[in-house]
XYZ file of C-alpha atoms in Angstrom:
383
model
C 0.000 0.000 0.000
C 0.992 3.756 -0.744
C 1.494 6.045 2.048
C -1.802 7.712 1.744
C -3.669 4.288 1.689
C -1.699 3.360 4.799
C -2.869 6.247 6.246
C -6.817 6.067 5.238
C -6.232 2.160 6.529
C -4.918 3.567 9.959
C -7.595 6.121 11.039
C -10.685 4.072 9.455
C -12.421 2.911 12.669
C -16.356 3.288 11.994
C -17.986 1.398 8.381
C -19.564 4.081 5.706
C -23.248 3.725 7.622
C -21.259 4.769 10.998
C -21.547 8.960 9.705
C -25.242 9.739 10.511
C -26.886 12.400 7.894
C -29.020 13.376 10.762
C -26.739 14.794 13.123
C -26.003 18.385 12.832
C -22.817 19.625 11.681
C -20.747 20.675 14.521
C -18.971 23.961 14.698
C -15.200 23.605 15.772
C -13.005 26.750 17.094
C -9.602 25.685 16.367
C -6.818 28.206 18.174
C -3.329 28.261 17.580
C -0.800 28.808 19.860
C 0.834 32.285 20.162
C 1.583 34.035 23.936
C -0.013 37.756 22.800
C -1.177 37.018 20.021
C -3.865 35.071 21.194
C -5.967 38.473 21.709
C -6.870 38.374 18.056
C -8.473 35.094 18.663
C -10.392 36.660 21.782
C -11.573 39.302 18.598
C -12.577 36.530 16.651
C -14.838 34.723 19.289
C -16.505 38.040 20.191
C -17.206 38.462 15.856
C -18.818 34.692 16.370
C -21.015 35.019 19.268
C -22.197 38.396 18.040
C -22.966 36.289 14.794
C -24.928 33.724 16.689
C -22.339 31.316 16.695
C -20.776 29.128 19.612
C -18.535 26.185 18.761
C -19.150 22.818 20.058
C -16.290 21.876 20.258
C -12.747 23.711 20.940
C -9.534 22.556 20.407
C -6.425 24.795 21.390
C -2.716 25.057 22.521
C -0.889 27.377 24.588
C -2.380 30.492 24.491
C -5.317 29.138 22.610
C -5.413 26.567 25.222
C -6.223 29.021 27.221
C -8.647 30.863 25.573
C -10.395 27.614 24.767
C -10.919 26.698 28.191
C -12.102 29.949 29.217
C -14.750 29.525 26.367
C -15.685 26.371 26.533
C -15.523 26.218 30.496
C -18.057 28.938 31.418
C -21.799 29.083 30.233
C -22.423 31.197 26.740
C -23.382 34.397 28.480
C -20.364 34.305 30.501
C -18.085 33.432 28.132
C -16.738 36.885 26.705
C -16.942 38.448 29.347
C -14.197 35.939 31.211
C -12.340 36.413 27.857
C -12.086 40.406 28.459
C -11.150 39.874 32.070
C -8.306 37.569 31.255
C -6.927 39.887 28.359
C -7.351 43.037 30.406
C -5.872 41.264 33.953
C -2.385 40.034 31.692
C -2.130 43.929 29.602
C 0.259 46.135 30.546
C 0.480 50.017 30.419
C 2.711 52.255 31.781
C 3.525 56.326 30.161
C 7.064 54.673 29.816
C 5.617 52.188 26.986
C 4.048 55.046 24.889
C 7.286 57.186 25.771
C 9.199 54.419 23.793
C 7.266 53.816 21.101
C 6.941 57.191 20.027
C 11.276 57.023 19.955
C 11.399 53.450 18.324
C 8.456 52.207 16.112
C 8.799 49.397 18.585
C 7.354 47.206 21.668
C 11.052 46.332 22.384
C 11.495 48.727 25.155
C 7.970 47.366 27.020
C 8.426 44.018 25.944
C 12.204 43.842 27.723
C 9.770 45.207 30.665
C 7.681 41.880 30.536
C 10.980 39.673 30.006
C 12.237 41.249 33.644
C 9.301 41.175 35.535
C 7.105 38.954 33.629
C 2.978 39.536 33.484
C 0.543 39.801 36.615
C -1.924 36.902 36.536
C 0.409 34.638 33.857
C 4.033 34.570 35.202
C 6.543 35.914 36.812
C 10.415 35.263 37.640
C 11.475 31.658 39.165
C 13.296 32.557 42.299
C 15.313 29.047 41.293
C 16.469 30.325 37.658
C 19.217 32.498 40.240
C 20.759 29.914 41.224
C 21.746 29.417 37.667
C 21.209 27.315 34.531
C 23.410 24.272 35.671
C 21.658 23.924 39.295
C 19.698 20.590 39.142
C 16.173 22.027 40.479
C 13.511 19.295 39.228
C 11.628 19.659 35.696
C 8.943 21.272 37.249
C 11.181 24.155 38.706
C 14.060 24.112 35.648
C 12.607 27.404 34.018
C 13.061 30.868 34.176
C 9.316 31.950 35.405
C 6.984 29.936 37.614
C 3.211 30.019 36.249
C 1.048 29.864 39.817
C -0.323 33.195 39.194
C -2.000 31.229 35.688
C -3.108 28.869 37.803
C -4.729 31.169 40.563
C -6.244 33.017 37.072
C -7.366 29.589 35.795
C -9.451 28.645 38.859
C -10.315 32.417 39.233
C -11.771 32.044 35.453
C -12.845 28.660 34.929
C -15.708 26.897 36.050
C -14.064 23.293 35.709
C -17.389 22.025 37.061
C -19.396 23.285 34.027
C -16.198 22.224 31.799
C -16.102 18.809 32.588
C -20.409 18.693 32.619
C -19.314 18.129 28.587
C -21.451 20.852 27.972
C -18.795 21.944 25.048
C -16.111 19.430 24.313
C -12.871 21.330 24.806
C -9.486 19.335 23.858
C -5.923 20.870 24.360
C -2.774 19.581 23.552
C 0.505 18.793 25.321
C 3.968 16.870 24.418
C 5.106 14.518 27.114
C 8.709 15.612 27.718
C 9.883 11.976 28.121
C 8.490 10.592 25.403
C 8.128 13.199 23.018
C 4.669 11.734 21.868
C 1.660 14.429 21.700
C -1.257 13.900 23.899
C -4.685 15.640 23.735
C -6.037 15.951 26.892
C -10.094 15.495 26.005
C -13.338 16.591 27.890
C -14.555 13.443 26.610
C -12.442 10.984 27.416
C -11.114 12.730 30.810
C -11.675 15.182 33.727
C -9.837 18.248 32.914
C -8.524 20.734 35.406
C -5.871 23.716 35.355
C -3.366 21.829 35.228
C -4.073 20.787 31.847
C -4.452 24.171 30.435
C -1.116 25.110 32.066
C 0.916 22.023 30.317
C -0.368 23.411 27.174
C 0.818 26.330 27.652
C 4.290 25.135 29.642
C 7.009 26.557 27.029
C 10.311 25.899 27.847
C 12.630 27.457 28.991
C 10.523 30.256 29.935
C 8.176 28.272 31.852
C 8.429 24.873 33.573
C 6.720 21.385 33.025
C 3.632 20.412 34.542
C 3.534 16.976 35.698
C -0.109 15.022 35.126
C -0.233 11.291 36.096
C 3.348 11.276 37.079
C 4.266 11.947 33.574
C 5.842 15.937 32.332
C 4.226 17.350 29.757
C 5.685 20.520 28.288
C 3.625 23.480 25.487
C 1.809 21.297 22.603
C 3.034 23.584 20.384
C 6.875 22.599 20.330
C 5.448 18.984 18.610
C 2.546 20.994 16.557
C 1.505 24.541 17.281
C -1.735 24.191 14.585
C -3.890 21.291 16.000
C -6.283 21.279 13.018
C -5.204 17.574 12.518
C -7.456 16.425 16.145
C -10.969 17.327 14.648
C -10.131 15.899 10.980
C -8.870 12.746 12.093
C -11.869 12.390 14.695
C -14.113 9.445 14.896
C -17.042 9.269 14.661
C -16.385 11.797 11.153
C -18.888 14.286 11.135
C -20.117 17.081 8.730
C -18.377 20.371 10.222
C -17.714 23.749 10.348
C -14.375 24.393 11.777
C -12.916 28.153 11.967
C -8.819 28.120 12.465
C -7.604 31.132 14.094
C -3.750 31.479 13.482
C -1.208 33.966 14.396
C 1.845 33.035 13.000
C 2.870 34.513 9.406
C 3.530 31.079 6.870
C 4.877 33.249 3.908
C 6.673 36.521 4.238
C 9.084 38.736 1.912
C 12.733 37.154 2.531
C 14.504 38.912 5.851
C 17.329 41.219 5.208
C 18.512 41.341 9.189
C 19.808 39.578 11.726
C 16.416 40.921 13.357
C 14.254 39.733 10.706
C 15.514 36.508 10.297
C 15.023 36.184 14.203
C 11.342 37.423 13.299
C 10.874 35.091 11.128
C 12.408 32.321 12.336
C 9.982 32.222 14.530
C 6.954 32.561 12.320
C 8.220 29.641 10.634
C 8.427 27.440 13.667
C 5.111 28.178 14.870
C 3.367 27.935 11.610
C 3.838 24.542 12.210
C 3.395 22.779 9.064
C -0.360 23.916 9.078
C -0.969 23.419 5.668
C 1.128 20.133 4.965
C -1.601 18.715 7.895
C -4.364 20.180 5.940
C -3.039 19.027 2.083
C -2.516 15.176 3.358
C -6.202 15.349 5.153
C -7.738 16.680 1.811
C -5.716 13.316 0.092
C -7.512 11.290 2.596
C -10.981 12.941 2.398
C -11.069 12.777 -1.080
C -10.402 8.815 -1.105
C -12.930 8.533 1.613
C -15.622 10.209 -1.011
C -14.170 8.349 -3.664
C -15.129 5.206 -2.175
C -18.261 5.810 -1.176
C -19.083 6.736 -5.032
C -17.597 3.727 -6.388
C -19.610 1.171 -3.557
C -22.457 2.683 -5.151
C -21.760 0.713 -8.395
C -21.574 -2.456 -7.129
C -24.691 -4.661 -7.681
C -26.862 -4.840 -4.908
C -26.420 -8.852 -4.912
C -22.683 -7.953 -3.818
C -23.314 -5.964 -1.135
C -23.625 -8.884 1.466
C -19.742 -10.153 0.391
C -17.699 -9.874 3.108
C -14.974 -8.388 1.034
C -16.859 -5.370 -0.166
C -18.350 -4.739 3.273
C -14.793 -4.504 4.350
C -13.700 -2.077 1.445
C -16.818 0.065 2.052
C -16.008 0.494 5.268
C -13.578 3.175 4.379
C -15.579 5.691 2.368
C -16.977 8.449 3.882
C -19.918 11.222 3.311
C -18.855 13.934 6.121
C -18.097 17.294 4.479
C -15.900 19.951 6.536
C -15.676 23.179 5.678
C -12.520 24.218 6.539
C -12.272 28.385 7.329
C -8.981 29.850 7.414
C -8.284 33.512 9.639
C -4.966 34.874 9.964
C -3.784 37.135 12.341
C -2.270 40.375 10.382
C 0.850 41.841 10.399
C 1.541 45.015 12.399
C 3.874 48.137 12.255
C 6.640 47.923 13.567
C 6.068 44.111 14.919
C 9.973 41.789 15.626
C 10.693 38.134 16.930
C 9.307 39.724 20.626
C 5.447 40.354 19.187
C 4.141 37.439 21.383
C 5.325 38.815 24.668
C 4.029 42.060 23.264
C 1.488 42.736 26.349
C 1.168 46.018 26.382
C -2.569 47.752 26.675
C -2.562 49.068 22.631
C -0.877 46.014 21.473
C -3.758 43.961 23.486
C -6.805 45.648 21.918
C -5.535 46.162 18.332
C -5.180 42.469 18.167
C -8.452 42.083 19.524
C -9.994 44.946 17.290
C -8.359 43.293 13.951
C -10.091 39.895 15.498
C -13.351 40.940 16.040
C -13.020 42.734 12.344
C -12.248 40.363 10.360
C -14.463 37.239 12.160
C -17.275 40.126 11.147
C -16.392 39.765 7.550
C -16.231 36.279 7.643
C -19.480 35.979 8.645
C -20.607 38.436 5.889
C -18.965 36.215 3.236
C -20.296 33.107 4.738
C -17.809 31.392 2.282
C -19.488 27.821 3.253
C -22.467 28.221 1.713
C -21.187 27.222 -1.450
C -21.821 24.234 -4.162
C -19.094 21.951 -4.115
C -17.541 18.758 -5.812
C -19.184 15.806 -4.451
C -16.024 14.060 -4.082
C -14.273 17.078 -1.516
C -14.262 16.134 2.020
C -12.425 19.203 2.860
C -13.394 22.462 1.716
C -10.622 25.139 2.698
C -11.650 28.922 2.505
C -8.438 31.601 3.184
C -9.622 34.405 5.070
C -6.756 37.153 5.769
C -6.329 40.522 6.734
């Protein structure tokens, strides 16, 4: 078998009658992983639920971890406003920050500010990082900021209760440091708690491991930053809406700068092979639809045959409409824009969110005719 055969083989678990053309197509909120950045995707959800949209289902890392479970853990009405708390308890402003930028078209001077004393609510320096880089303190102290005050936040802003009631199925991921394997950590399949949330979001060095079941688990997004691939591989497959809400830049015009290419090193990194995910999943799809057409050719008489039940097994129906939102670029932006927490960097992000999920939902770019054979339908939606 070919690689992409292999692969349809590997993640068939349920025969072609398993999808169910009566259940309603599920809305996914997919969020990428991004420290600051993660305010556009705060923009974003506000454009949804103003649009009558909630997700039922949300699937993030890191930062979008967090936003996720601040979504999905609180009832619809309190939602946003949990969102808005969060974003405005971690944004800084100070006279000095404006001072700066009005000198250098630049967050470097504020963002140095964060790197010293780190952000009220999120993290702040590890009293064990003095003792130096060589001091053997234990994986869950070898980092230069401890993350209690995220925790504290967490349980402030979380009802865990409600979250793991399953009301909305939230899934973040994590990469066991041992191991190196990726693990989800699922609302339905586990009880989730802050913890979590906070191994999502555990990027080293800056911030230590969190240990869950005795094993480490360190930010999802070192493995994959884009988790698009946990809702296409799902089983039961299901018709679905999904909206991915990046940050990271994948193309860009070629750096000129040791500064730049730290820039956009970085967007490369975190990109994190977004669209490769995507491209094999549409492969897959398609031979999933492709099946199902052809077991419609086969003479009823056949049907019973062991063998063809076995090949039919692997086609498929579900459609997903895949929508694409990109965070944009702004002036004066460097390799430091995700520890960029200062008040105007905060609600700009947030503004150019909440814009552009509003055109989005102008466009409605779903409501389209399509090839019966596409599993995946991708729409691009940028700045």
């Amino acid at each position: 078998m070919n690689k992409i055969t292999q692969n349809l083989s590997a993640t068939q678990a349920e025969p072609a009658t398993g999808h169910q053309g009566d259940v309603k197509r599920q809305t996914v909120l997919v969020l990428q992983g991004g420290g600051a950045l993660g305010a556009y995707q705060a923009g974003v959800y506000q454009a949804l639920v103003e649009g009558g949209i909630e997700p039922d289902w949300v699937i993030g890392t890191s930062i979008g971890a967090i936003n996720a479970a601040l979504i999905a853990g609180n009832k619809p009405g309190d939602r946003l406003p949990r969102l808005q708390e969060f974003w405005d308890s971690v944004s800084r402003s100070s006279p000095f920050d404006e001072f700066f930028r009005m000198m250098v078209p630049s967050n470097i001077f504020a963002n140095m500010g964060t790197v010293m004393r780190g952000i009220p609510g999120f993290f702040e320096p590890n009293p064990s990082a003095m003792f130096g880089v060589n001091r053997e303190v234990g994986v869950e102290n070898a980092s230069y900021y401890t993350t209690d005050p995220l925790k504290r936040t967490l349980n402030n802003l979380v009802d865990f209760d409600y979250l793991n009631g399953r009301h909305t199925r939230l899934t973040v991921g994590a990469v066991n440091v041992n191991t190196s394997e990726l693990k989800y950590f699922d609302t339905r399949e586990m009880i989730l708690s802050a913890a979590h949330i906070m191994a999502s979001g555990a990027l080293p060095p800056a911030f230590p491991a969190v240990c869950i079941d005795g094993e480490p688990y360190w930010d999802g997004g070192i493995y994959s930053n884009t988790p698009i691939e946990v809702v296409l591989d799902a089983r039961p497959r299901r018709d679905a809406l999904i909206f991915a809400v990046n940050m990271w830049q994948p193309r860009a015009t070629e750096p000129k700068s040791i500064w730049q290419v730290m820039g956009r090193q970085k967007d490369l990194q975190y990109a994190s092979r977004g669209r490769s995910h995507v491209a094999r999943q549409e492969q897959l799809h398609r031979l999933r639809h492709v099946v199902r057409e052809m077991g419609k050719l086969v003479p009823e008489e056949r049907r019973e045959d062991p063998m063809f039940k076995e090949f039919a097994s692997y086609g498929c129906p579900s459609v997903m409409h895949l929508v694409r939102l990109l965070s944009p670029r702004l002036d004066g932006e460097d390799h430091t824009k995700d520890i960029d927490f200062t008040r105007s960097g905060i609600r700009t992000r947030w503004q150019a969110g909440y814009e552009h999920g509003q055109r989005v939902l102008t466009d409605k770019p779903w409501e389209c005719e399509i090839d019966m054979l596409q599993g995946i339908v991708i729409h691009e939606s940028q700045e």
